[in-house]
PDB file of C-alpha atoms in Angstrom:
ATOM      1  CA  UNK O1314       0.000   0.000   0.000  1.00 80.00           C
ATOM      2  CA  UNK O1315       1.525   3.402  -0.894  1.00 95.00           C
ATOM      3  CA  UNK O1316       1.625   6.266   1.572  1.00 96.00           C
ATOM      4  CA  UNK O1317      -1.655   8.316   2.296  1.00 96.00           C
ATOM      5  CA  UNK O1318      -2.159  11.906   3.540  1.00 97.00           C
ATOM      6  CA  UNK O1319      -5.229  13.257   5.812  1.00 97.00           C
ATOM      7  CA  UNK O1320      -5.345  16.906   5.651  1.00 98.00           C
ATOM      8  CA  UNK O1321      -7.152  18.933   8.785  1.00 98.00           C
ATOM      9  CA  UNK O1322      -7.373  22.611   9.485  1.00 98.00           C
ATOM     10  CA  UNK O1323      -7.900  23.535  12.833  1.00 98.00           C
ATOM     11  CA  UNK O1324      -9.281  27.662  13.485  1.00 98.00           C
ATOM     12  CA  UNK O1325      -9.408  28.981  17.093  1.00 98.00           C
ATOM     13  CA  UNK O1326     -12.966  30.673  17.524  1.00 98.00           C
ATOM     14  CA  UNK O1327     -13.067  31.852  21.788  1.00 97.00           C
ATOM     15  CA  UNK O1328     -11.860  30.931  24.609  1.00 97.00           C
ATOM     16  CA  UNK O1329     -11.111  26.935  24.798  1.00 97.00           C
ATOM     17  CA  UNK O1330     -12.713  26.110  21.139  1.00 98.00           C
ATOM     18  CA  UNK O1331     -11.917  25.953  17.973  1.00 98.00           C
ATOM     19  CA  UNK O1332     -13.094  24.040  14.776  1.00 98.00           C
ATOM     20  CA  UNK O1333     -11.513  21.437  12.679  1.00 98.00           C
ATOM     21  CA  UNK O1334     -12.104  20.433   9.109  1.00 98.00           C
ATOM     22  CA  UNK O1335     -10.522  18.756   6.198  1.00 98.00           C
ATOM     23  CA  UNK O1336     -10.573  19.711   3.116  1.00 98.00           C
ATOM     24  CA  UNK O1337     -11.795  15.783   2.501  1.00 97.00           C
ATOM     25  CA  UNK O1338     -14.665  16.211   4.381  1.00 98.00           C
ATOM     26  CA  UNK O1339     -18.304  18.101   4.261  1.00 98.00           C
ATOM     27  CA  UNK O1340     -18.528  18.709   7.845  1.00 98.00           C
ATOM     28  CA  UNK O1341     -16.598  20.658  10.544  1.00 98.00           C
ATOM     29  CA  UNK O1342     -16.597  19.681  14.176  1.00 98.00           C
ATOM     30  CA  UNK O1343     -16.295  22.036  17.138  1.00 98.00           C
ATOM     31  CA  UNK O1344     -13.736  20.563  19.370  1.00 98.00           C
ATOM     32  CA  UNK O1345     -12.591  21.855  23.076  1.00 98.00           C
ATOM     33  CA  UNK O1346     -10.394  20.847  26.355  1.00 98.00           C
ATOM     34  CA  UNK O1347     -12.807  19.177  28.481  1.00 97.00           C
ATOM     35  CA  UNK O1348     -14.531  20.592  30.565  1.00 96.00           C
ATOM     36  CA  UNK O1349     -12.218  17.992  33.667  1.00 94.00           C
ATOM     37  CA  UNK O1350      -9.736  20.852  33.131  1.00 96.00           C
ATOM     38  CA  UNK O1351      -9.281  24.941  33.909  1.00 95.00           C
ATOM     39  CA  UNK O1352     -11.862  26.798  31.238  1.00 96.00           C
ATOM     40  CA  UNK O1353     -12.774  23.717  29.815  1.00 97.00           C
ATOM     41  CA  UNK O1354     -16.089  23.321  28.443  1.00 97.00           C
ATOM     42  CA  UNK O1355     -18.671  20.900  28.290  1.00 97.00           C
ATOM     43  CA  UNK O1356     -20.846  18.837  25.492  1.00 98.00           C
ATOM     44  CA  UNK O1357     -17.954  19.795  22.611  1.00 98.00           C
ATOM     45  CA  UNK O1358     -15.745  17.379  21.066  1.00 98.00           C
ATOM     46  CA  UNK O1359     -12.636  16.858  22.863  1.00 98.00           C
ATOM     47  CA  UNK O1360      -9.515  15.501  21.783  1.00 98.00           C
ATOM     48  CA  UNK O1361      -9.628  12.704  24.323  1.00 98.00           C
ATOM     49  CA  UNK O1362     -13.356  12.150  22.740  1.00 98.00           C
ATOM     50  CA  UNK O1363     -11.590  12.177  19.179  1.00 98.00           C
ATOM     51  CA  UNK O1364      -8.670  10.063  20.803  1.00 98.00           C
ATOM     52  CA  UNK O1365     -11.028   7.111  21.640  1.00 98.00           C
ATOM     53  CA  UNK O1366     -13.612   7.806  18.702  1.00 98.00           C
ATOM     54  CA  UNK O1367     -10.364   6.927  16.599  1.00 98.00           C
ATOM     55  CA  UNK O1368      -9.579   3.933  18.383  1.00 98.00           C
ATOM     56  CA  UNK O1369     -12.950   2.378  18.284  1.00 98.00           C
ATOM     57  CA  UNK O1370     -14.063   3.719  14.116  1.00 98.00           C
ATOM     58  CA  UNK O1371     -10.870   2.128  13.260  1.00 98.00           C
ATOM     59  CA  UNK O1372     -11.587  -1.377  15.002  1.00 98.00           C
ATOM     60  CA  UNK O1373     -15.684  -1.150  13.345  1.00 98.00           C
ATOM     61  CA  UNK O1374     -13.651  -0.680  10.249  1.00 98.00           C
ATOM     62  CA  UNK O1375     -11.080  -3.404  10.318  1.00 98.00           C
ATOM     63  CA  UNK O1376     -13.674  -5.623  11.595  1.00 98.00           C
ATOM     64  CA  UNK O1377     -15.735  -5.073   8.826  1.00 98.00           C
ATOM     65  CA  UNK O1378     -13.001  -5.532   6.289  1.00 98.00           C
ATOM     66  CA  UNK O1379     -11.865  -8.974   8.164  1.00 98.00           C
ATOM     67  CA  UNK O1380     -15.680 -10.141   8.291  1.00 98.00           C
ATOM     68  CA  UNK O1381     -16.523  -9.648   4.942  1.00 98.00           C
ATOM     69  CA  UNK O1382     -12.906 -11.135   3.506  1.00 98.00           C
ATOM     70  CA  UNK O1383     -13.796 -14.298   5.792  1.00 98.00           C
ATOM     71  CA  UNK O1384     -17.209 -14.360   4.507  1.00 98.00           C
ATOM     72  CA  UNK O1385     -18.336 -14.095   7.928  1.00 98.00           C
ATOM     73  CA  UNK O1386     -22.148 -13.374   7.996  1.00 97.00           C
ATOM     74  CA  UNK O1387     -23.732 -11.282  11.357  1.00 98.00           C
ATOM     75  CA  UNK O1388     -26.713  -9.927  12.600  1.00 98.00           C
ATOM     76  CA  UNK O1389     -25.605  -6.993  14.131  1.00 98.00           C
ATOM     77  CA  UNK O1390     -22.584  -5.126  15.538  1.00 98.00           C
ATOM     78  CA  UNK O1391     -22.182  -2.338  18.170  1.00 98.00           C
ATOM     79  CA  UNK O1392     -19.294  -1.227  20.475  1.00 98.00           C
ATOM     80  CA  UNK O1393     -18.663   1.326  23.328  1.00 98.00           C
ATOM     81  CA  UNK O1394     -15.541   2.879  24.635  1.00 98.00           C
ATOM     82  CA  UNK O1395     -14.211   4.363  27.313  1.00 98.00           C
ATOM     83  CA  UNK O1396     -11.070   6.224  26.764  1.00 98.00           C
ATOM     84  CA  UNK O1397      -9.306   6.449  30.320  1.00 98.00           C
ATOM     85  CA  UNK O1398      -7.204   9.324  31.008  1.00 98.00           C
ATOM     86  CA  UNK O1399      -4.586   9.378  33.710  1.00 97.00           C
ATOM     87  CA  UNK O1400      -1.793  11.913  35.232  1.00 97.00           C
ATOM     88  CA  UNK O1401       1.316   9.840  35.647  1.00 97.00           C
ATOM     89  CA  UNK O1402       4.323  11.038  36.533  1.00 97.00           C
ATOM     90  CA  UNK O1403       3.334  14.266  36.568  1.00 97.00           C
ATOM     91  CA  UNK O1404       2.142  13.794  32.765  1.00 97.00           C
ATOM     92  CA  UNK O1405      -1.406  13.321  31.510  1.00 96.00           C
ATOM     93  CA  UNK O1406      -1.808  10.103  29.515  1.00 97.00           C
ATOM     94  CA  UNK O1407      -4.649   8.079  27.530  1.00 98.00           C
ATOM     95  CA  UNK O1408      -3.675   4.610  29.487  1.00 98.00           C
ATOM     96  CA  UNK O1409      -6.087   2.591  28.089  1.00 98.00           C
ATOM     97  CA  UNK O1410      -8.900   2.250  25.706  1.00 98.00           C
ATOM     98  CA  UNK O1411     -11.555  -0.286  26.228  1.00 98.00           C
ATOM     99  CA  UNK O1412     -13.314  -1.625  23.362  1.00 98.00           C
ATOM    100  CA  UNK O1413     -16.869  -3.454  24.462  1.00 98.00           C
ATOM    101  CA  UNK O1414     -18.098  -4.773  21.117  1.00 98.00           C
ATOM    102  CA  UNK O1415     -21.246  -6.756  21.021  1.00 98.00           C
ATOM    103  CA  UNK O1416     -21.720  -9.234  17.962  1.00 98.00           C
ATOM    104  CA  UNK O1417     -24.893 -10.354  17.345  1.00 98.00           C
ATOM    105  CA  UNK O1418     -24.366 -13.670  15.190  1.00 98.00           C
ATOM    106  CA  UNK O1419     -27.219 -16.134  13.957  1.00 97.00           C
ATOM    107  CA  UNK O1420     -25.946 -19.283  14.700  1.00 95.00           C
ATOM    108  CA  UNK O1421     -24.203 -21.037  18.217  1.00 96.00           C
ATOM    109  CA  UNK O1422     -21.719 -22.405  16.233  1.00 97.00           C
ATOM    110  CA  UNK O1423     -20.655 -19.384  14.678  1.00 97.00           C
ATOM    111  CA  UNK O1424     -19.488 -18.413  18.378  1.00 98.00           C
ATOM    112  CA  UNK O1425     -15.318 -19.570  17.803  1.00 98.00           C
ATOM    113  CA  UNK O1426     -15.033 -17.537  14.355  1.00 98.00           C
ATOM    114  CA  UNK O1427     -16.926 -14.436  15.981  1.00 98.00           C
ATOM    115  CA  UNK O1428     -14.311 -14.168  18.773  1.00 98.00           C
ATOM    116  CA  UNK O1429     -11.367 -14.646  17.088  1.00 98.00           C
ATOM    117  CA  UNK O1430     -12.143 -12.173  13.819  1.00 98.00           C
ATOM    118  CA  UNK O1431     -12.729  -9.798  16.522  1.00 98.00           C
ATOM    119  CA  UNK O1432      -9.829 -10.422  18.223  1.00 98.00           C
ATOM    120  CA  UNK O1433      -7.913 -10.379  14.737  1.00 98.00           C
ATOM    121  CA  UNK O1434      -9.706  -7.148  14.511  1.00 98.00           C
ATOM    122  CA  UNK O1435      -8.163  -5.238  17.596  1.00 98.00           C
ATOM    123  CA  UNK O1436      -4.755  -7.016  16.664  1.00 98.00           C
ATOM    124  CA  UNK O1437      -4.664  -5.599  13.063  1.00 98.00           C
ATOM    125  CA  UNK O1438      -6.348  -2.255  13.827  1.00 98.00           C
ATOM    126  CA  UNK O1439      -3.580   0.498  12.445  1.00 97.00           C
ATOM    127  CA  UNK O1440      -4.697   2.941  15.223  1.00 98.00           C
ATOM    128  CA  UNK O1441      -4.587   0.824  18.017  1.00 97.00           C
ATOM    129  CA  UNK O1442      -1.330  -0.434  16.348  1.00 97.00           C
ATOM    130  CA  UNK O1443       0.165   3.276  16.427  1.00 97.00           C
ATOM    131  CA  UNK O1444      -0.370   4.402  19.566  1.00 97.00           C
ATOM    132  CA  UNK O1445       0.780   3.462  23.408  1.00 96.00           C
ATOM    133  CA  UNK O1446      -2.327   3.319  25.128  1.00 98.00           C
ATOM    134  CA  UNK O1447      -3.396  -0.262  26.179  1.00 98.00           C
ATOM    135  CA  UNK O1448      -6.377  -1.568  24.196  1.00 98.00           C
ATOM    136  CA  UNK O1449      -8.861  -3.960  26.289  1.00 98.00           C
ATOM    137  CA  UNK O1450     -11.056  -5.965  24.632  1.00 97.00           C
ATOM    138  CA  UNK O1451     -14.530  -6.827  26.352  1.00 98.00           C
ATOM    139  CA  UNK O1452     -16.529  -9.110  24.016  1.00 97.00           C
ATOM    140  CA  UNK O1453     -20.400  -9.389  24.335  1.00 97.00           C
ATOM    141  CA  UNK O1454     -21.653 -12.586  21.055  1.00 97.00           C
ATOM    142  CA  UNK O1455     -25.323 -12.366  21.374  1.00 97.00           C
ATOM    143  CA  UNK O1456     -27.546 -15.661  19.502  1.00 97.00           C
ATOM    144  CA  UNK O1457     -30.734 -14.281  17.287  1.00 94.00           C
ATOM    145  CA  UNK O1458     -32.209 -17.107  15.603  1.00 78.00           C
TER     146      UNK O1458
END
């Protein structure tokens, strides 16, 4: 695979806020330190949001890629996150990122292949590859006949 470039633009608007966009993209979002810190502000887009949000798009997205080239069939897929943020050392950290995906799959015997092509998911994941947080993996396979 050759190289690829994501462009953003990031323009301060007051106090703690700004906006991003890419040229790539139709839509802008409003992003802001947390409102946890001094002047931060609440129900905006923060970078630990975007930190996580990155984390858990790119695992839906590998896991759909692996799925489909295993011809793995499902009923349904969801996942929440929790990005947890720690001072250490004197330094603020993402530690850990925990992925809760719940499959839901058609068939008891399907059970083996659903864990492990999520599991294959989180391992070949590019984000979670390129960053030093610890990823966690809490798996939910529902049955829906």
């Amino acid at each position: 695979m050759e190289k690829h470039v994501y462009n953003l633009s990031l323009k301060w608007e007051n106090d703690r806020k700004g906006i991003m966009s890419s040229p790539e993209l139709p839509t802008t979002i409003e992003v802001a330190t947390p409102p946890e810190f001094d002047k931060g502000m609440p129900n905006i887009w923060s970078p630990e949001h975007l930190y996580t949000g990155s984390v858990l798009s790119c695992f839906m997205t590998t896991f759909l890629a692996i799925a489909d080239y295993s011809n793995f069939e499902f009923i349904d897929f969801k996942c929440d996150a929790q990005g947890i943020l720690e001072k250490i050392e004197g330094k603020f950290l993402m530690t850990k990122i925990i992925l809760s995906p719940v499959l839901t799959i058609d068939n008891q015997d399907k059970i083996e292949k659903a864990q492990r092509i999520l599991e294959k998911s989180e391992a070949a994941c590019l984000i979670s590859n390129s960053i030093k947080s610890e990823v966690e993996l809490k798996t939910v396979i529902n049955i829906e006949n």
